[in-house]
Coordinates of C-alpha atoms and ligand atoms in Angstrom, one line a residue:
X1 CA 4.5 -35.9 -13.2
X2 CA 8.5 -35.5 -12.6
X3 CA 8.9 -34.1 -15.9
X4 CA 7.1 -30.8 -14.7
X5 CA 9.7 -28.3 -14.6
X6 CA 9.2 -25.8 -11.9
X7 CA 10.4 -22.5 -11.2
X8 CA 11.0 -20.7 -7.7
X9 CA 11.4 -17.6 -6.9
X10 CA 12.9 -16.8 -3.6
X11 CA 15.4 -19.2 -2.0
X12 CA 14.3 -18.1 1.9
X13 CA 13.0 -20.7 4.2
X14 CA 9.3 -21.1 1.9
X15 CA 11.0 -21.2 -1.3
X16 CA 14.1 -23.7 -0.8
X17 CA 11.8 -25.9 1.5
X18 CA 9.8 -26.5 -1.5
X19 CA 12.7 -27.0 -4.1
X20 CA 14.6 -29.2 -1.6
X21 CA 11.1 -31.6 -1.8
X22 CA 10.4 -31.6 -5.3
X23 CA 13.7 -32.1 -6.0
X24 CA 13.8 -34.9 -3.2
X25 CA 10.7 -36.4 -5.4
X26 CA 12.5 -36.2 -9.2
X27 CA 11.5 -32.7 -10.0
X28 CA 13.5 -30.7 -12.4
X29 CA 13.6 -27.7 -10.1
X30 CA 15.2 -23.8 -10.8
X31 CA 15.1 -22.3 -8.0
X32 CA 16.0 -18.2 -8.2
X33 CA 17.4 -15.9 -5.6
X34 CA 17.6 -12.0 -5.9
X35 CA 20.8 -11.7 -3.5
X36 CA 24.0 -13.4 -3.3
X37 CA 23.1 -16.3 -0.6
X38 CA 20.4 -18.4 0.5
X39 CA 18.0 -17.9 3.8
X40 CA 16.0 -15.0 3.1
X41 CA 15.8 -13.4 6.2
X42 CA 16.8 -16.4 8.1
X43 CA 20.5 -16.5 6.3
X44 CA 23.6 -15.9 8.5
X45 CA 26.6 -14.4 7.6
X46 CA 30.1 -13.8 8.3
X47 CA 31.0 -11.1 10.1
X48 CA 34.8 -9.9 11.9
X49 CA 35.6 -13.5 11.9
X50 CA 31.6 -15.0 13.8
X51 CA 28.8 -15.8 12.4
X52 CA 25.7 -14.0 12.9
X53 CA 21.9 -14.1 12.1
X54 CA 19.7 -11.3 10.6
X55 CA 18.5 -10.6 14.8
X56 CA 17.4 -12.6 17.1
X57 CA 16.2 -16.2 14.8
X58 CA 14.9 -18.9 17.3
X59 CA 13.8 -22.0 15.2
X60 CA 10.6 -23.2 17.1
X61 CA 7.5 -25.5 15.8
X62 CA 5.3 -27.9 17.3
X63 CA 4.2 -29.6 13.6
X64 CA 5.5 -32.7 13.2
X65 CA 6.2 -32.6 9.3
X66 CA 8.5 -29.2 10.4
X67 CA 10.4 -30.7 12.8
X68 CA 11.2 -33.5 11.1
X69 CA 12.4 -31.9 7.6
X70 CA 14.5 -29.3 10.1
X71 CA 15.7 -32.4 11.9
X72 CA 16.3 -34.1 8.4
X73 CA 18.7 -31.6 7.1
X74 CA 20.3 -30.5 10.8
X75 CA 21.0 -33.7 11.4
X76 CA 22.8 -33.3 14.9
X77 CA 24.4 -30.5 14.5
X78 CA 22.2 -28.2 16.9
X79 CA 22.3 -27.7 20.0
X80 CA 19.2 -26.5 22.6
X81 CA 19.5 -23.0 24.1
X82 CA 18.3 -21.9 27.1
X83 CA 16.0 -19.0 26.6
X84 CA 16.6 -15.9 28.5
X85 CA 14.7 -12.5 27.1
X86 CA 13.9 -9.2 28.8
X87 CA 12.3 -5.8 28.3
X88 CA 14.1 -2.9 29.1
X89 CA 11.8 -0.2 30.3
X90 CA 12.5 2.5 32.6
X91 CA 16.1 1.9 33.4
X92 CA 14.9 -1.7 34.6
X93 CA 15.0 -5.0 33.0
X94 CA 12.1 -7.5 33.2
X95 CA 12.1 -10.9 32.1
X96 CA 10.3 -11.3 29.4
X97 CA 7.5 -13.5 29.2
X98 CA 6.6 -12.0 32.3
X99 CA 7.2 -13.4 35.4
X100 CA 4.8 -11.5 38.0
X101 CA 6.3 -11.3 40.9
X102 CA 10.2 -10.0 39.1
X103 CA 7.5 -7.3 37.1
X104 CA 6.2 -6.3 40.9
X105 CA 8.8 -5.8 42.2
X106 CA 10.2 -4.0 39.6
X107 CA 7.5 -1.9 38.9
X108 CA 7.0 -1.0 42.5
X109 CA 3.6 -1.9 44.5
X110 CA 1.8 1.1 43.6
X111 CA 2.5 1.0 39.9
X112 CA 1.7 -2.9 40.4
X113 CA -1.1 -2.4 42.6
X114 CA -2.6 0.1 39.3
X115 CA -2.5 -2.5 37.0
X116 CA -4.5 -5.1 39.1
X117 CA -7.3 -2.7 39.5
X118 CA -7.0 -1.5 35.7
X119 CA -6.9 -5.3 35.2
X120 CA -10.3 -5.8 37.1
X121 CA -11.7 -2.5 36.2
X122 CA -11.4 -4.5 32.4
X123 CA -12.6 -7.7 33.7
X124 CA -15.7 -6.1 35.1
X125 CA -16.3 -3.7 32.8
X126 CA -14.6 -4.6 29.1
X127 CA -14.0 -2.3 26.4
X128 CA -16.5 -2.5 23.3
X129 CA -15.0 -4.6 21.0
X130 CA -13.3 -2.7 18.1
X131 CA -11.1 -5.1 16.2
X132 CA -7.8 -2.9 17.2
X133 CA -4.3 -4.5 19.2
X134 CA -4.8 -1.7 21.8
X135 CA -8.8 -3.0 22.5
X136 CA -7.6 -6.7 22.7
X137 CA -4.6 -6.4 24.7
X138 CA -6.3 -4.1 27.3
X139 CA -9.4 -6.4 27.5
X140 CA -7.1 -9.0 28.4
X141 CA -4.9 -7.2 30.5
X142 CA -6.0 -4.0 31.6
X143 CA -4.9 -1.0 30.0
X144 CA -1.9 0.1 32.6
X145 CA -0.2 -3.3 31.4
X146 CA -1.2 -2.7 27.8
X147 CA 0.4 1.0 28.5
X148 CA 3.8 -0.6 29.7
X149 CA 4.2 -3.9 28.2
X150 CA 3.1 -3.7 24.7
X151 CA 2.1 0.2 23.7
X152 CA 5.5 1.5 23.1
X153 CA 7.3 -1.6 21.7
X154 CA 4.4 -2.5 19.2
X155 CA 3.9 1.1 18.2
X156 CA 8.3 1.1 17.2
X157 CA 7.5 -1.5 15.3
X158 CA 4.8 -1.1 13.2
X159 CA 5.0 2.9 12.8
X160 CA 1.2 3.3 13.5
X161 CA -0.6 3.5 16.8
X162 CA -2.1 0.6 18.5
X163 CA -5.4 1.5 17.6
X164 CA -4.7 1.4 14.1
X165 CA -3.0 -1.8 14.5
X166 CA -5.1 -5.2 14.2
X167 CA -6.4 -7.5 16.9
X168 CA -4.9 -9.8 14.2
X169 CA -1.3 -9.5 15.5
X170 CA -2.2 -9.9 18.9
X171 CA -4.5 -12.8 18.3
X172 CA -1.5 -14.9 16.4
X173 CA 0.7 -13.8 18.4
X174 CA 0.2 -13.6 22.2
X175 CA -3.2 -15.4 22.4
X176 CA -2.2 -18.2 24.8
X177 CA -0.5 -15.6 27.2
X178 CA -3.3 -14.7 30.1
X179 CA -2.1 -12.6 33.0
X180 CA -3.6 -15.8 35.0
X181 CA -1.6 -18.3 33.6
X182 CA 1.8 -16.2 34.1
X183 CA 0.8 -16.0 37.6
X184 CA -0.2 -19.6 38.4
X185 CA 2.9 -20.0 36.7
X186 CA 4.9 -17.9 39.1
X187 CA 2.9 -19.7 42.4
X188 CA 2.5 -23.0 42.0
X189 CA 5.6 -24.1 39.9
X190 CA 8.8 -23.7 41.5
X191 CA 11.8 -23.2 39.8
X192 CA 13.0 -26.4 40.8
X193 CA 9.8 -28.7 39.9
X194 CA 8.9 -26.5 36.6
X195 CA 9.4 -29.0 33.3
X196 CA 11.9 -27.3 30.9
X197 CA 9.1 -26.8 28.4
X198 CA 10.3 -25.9 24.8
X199 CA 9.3 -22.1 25.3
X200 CA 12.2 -22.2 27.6
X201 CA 14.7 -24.0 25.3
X202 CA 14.8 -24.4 21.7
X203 CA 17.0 -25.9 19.0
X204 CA 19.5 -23.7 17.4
X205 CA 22.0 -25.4 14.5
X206 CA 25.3 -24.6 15.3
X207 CA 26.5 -22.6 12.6
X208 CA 23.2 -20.0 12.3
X209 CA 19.9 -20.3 11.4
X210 CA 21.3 -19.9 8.1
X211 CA 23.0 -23.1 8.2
X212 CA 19.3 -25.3 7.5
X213 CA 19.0 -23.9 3.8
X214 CA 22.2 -23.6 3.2
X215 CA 22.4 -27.7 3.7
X216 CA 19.3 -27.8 1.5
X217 CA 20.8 -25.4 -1.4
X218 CA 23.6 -28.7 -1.1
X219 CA 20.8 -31.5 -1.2
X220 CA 18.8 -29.2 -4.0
X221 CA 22.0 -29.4 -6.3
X222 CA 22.9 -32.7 -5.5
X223 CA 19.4 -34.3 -6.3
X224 CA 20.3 -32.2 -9.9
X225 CA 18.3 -29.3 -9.9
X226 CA 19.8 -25.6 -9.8
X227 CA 20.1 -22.8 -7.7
X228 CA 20.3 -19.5 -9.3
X229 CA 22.4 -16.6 -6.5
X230 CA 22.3 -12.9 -7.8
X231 CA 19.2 -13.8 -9.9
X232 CA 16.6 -11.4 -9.0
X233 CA 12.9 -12.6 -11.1
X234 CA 11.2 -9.3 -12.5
X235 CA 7.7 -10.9 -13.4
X236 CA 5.9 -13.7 -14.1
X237 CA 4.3 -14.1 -17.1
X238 CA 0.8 -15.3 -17.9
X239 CA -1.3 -16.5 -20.6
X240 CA -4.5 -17.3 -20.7
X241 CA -4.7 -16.8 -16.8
X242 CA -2.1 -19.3 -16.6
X243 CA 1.4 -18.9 -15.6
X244 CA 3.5 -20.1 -18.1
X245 CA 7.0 -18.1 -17.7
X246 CA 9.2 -16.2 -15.5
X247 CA 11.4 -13.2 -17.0
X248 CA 14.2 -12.4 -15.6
X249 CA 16.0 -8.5 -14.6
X250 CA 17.9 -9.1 -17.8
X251 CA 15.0 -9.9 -19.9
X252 CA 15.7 -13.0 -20.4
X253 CA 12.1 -15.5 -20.4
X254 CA 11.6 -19.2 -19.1
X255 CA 9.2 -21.7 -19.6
X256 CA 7.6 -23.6 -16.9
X257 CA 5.2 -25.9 -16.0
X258 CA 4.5 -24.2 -12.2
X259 CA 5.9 -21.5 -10.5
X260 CA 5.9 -20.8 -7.0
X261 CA 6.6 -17.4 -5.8
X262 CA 7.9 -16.2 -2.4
X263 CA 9.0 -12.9 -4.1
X264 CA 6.9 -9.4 -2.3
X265 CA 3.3 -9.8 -3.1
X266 CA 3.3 -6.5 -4.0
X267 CA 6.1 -6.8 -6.8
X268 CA 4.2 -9.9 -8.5
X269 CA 0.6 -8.4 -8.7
X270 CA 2.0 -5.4 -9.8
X271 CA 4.2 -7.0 -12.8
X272 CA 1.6 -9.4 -13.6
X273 CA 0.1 -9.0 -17.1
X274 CA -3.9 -7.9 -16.9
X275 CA -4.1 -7.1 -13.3
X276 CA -7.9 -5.8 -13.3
X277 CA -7.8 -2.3 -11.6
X278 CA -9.4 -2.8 -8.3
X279 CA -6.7 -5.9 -7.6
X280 CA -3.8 -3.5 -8.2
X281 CA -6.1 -0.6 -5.8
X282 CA -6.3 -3.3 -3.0
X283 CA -2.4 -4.4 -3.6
X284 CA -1.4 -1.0 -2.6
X285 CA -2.9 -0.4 0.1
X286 CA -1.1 -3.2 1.3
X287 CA 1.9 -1.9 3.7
X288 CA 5.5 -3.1 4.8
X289 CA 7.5 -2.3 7.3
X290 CA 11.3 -1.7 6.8
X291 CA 14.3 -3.0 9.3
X292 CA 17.2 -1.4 9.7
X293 CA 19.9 -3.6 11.6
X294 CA 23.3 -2.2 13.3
X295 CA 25.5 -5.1 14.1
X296 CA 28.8 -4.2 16.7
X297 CA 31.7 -4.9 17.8
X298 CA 32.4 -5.0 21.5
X299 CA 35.7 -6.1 22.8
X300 CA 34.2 -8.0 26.1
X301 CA 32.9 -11.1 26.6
X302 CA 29.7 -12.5 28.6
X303 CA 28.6 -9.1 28.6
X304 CA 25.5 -9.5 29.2
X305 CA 22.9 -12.6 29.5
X306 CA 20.4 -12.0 27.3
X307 CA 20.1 -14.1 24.2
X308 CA 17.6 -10.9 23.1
X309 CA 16.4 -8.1 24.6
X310 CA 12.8 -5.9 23.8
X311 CA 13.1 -2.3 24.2
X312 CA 10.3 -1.0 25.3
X313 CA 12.0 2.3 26.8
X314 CA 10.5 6.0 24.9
X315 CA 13.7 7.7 24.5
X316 CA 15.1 4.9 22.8
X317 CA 14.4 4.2 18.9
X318 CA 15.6 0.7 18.8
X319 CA 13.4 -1.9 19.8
X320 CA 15.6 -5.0 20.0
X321 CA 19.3 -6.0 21.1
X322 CA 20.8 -9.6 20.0
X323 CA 23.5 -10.9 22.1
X324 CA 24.5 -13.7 19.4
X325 CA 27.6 -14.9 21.8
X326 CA 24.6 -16.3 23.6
X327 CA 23.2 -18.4 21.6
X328 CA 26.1 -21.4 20.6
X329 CA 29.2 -20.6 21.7
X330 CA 30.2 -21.8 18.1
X331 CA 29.0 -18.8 16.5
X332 CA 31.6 -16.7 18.4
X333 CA 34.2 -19.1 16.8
X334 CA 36.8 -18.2 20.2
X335 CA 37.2 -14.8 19.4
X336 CA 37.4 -12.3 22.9
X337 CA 35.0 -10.0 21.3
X338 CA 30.8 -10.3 21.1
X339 CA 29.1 -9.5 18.4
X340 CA 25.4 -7.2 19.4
X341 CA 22.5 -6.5 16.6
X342 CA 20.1 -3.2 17.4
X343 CA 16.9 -3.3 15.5
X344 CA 15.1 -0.2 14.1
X345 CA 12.2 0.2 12.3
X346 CA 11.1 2.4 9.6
X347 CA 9.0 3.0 6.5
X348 CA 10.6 3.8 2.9
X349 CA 10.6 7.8 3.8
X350 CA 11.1 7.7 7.4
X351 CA 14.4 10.0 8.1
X352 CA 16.3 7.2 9.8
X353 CA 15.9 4.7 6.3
X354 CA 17.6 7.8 4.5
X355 CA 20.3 8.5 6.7
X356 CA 24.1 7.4 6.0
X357 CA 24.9 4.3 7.7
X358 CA 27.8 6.1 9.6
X359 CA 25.3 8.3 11.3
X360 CA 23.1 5.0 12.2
X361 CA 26.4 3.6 13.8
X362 CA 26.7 6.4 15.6
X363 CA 22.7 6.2 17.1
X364 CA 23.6 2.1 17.5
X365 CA 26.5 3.1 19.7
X366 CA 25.2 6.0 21.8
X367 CA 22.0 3.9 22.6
X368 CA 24.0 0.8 23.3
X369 CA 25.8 2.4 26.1
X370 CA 22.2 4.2 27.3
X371 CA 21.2 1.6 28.8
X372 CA 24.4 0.6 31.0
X373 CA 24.4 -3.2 29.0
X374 CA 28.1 -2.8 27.7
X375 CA 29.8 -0.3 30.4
X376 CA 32.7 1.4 29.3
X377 CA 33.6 -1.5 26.8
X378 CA 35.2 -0.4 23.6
X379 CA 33.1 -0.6 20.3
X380 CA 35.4 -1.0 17.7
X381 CA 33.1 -1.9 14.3
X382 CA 30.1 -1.1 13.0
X383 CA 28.2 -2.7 10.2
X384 CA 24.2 -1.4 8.7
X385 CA 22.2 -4.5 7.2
X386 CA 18.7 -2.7 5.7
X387 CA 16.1 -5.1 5.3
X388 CA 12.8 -3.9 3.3
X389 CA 9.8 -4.7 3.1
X390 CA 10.6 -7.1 6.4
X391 CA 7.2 -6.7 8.4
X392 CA 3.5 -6.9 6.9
X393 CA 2.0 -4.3 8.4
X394 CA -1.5 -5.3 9.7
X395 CA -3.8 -2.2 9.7
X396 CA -6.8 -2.4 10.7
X397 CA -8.9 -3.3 7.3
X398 CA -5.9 -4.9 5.9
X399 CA -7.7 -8.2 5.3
X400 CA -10.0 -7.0 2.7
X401 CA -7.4 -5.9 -0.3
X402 CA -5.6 -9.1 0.6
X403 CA -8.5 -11.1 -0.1
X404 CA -9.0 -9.3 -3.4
X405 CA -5.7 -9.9 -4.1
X406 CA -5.5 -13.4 -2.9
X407 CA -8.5 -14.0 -4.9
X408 CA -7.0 -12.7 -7.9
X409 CA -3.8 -14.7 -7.3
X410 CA -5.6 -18.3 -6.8
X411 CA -7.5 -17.8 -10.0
X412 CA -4.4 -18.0 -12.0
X413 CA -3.5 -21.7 -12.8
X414 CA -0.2 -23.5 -12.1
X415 CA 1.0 -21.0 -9.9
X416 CA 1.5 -20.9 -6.2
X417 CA 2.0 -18.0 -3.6
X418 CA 4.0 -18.7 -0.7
X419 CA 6.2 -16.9 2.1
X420 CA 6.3 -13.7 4.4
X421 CA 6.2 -11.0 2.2
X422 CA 5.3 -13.8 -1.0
X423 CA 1.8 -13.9 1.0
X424 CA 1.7 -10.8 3.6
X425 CA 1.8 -13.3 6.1
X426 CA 3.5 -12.6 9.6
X427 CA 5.6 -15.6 9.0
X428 CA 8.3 -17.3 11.8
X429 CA 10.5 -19.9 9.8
X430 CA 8.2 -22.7 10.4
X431 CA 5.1 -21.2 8.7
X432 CA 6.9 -20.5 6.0
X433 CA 8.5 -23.6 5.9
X434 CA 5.5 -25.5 6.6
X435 CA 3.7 -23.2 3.6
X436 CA 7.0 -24.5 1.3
X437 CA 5.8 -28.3 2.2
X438 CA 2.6 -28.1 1.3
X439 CA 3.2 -26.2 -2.1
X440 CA 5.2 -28.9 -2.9
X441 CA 3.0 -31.6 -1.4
X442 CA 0.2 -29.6 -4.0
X443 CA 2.2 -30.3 -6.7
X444 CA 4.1 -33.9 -6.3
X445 CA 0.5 -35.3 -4.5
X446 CA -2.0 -33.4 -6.3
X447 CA -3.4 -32.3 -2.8
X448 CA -5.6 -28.9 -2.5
X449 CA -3.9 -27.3 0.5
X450 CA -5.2 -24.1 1.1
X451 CA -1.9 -22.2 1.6
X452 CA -3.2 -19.0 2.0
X453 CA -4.7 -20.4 5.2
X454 CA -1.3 -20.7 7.0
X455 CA -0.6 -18.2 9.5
X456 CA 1.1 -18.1 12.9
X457 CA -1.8 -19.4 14.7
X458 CA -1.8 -22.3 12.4
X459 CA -2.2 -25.6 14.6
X460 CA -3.6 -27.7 12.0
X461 CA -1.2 -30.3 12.8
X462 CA -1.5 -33.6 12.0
X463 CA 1.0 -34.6 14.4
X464 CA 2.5 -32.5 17.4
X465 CA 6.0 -32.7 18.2
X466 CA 9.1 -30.6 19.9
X467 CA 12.6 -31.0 19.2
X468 CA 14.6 -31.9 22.1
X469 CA 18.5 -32.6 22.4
X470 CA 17.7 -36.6 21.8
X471 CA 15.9 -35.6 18.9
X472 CA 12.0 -35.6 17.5
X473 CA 10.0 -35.5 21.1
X474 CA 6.4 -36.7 19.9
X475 CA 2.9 -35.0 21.7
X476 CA -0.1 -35.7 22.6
Ligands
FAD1 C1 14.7 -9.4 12.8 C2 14.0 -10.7 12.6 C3 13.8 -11.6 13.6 C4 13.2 -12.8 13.3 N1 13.1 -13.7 14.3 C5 12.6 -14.9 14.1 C6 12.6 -15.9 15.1 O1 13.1 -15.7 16.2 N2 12.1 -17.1 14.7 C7 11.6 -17.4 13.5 O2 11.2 -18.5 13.2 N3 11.5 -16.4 12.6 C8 12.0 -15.2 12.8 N4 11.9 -14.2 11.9 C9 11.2 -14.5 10.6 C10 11.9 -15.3 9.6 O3 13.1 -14.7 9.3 C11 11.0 -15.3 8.4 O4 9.7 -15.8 8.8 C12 11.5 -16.3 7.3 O5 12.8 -16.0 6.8 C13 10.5 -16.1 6.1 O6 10.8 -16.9 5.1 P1 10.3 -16.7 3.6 O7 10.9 -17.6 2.7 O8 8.8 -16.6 3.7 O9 10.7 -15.2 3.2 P2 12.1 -14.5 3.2 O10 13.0 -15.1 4.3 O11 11.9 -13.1 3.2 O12 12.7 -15.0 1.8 C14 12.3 -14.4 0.6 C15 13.4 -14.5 -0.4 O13 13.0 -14.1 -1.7 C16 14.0 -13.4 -2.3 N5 13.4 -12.5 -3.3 C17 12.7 -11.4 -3.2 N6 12.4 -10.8 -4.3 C18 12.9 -11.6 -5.3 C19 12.9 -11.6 -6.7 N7 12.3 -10.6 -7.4 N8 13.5 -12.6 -7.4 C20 14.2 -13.6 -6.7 N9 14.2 -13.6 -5.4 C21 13.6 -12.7 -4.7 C22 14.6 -12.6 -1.2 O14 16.0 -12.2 -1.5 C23 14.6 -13.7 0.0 O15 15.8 -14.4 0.0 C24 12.6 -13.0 12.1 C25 12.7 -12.1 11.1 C26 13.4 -10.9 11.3 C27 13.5 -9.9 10.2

């Protein structure tokens, strides 16, 4: 079985997980990465002398066999963060998750006392079940909280309204948040008898996010297989509805026994050879969402509190603020200055994804000081990242061309489909780590995970654990 050579394509958290196990177990592994460093979207990089992430990355699983390979590679070289997030919304901030009473007050009792009646109004009366974001959310909290907390921020991100959106992204994502809980919360637990619980605090390696793959490119190379930088894939090949090869941008073709591909779903089913017509219909209809990220400069320090911020505020187009001096102080490597990230959002022909990066400065800077966070403090850089193809937009309907697709994908032998964008799934790290573990595990066991099942509502576990500062904290 270690004589199977396997090929990788994409060396972000799915794809190096998997090359740094099979090559842990005696695989021959190539492993190949379109840009010029590891991490995917979950790489840091050097920047005016700190390090920085691609926005806000908090590393957070409760899956044992995640933890442990993070803890594996990390070794001790993290430290736990206290969390501190808020929402900016009409000139105000509110700590975000939601702390009732800091939302009633800062909403006022009138606004406050409409969204307990809109709240009840739901409870007593629900909305017909439609399989959108907007019916979920208001079902569950009534639609004056839907209107301030979620509406405007969701509806930056994706580029389509709420009602278009899927229940699907609610339901992975804020299905354990009830507007009981948060309050019960608020009553009955004090701030001095409330258990730090790991939503609070959560491990961050002290030299970026990026630093976990980074440590596994070194153990992938050291256990002898290779790691290919700068080496976008252009298609894998097939034969027989098998995949046999990968070719390269340059042409170039490579035999292997399985490949695993974390590379845009979009991009493989499209270069694959014999795509029946109603696979590559149902591939493009599915959608992605671009980011654009302005990183700056700001000569203060402890500027503001926030390790990241929402922006949930209409005359504003970004929708999220980083505050990486807060994370580790290691990351600001003792410079005076603090390095911020804005978030926007935008599709392919969107006007802001076409504008010149000095004009998105500019935006970056004017907004910044729009909402009072940095005062009069002088911004002296400005860098754009783009990211495409960073969100899989979840339409309403989206689920049947993926399962024509996914169909299509699992029929051909000896290759496996992992990742964010690799399987339109709305990925954190640990799913798509977790998805890189079992693709291995596939392979070097000869088990039948299903890894198209993996999502972020994924509990599966087999054991639950948390990391804490003294290490792997096992659960009940
Ligand atoms: C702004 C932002 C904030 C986030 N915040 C968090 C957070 O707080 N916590 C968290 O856990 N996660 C967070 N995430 C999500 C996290 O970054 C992703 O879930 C994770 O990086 C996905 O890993 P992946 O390997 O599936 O995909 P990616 O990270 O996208 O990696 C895919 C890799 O494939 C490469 N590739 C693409 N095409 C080719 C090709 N043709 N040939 C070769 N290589 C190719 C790409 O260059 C990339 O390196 C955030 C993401 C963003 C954008």
């Amino acid at each position: 079985m270690e004589n199977k050579k396997i090929a990788i394509i994409g060396a972000g958290p799915a794809g190096i997980t998997a090359a740094y196990e099979l090559s842990k177990r005696g695989y021959s592994v190539e492993l190949y990465e379109a840009s010029d460093r590891v991490g995917g979207l979950s790489k840091s990089l050097d920047l005016w002398n700190q390090r920085v992430d691609l926005g806000p990355h908090r590393f957070f699983s409760q899956d044992t066999k995640v933890n442990a390979v993070w803890l594996e590679v990390v070794g001790k070289d993290y430290k736990m963060v206290d969390r501190l997030t808020r929402i900016y919304f009409n000139k105000k901030f509110y700590y975000y998750p939601l702390k009732p009473f800091d939302a009633l007050v800062k909403l006022g009792i009138w606004k406050g006392f409409l969204c307990g009646m809109s709240y009840f109004k739901q409870k007593i009366a629900p909305t017909r079940k439609d399989g959108s974001f907007e019916n979920w959310v208001t079902n569950r909290f009534g639609y004056k909280l839907f209107s301030i907390f979620f509406k405007t921020y969701s509806e930056k991100l994706w580029g389509i309204s709420c009602k278009e959106l899927d229940e699907d992204f609610a339901a992975q994502r804020i299905k354990k948040l009830s507007l009981f809980g948060a309050i019960w919360s608020a009553l009955f637990k004090s701030k001095g008898t409330k258990h730090k619980t790991l939503v609070d605090q959560f491990a961050y390696p002290l030299e970026g996010s990026g630093m976990v793959y980074e440590r596994m490119q070194t153990k992938i190379e050291e256990n002898g297989s290779k790691v290919f930088c700068s080496t976008p894939i252009n298609k894998v090949i097939t034969e027989n509805g098998t995949a046999v090869a990968l070719e390269l941008e340059n042409g170039e073709r490579k035999e292997f026994d399985h490949i695993i591909s974390s590379m845009p779903i979009t991009r493989l089913v499209n270069n694959l050879n014999d795509t029946p017509k109603e696979v590559l219909d149902a591939c493009a209809e599915l959608k992605f969402r671009n980011t654009i990220l302005v990183f700056l400069k700001v000569e203060g320090q402890d500027i503001f509190p926030d390790n990241w911020l929402y922006i949930h505020a209409n005359d504003l187009k970004m929708g999220r603020i980083t505050n990486f001096s807060n994370w580790v102080p290691e990351l600001n490597r003792g410079e005076k200055s603090t390095i911020i990230a804005l978030e926007y959002w935008a599709f392919n022909e969107d006007q802001i994804w076409n504008d010149d990066d000095e004009k998105i400065i500019d935006l970056g800077k004017e907004e910044m000081r729009a909402t009072g966070l940095i005062g009069d403090l002088e911004i002296t850089e400005g860098k754009v990242v783009r990211i495409p193809k960073c969100y899989p937009v979840y339409r309403m309907g989206y689920q049947e061309p993926l399962k024509k697709v996914e169909a299509h994908l699992s029929s051909i032998q000896n290759l496996s489909v992992i990742g964010r964008y690799g399987a339109f799934k709305y990925n954190n790290q640990d799913h798509s780590i977790l998805m890189g573990l079992l693709a291995a595990e596939n392979i070097s066991e000869n088990k039948n995970h299903d890894l198209w099942e993996i999502n972020t509502d994924y509990e599966n576990y087999q054991e639950k654990s948390t990391i804490t500062a003294a290490g792997l904290e096992q659960k009940d």
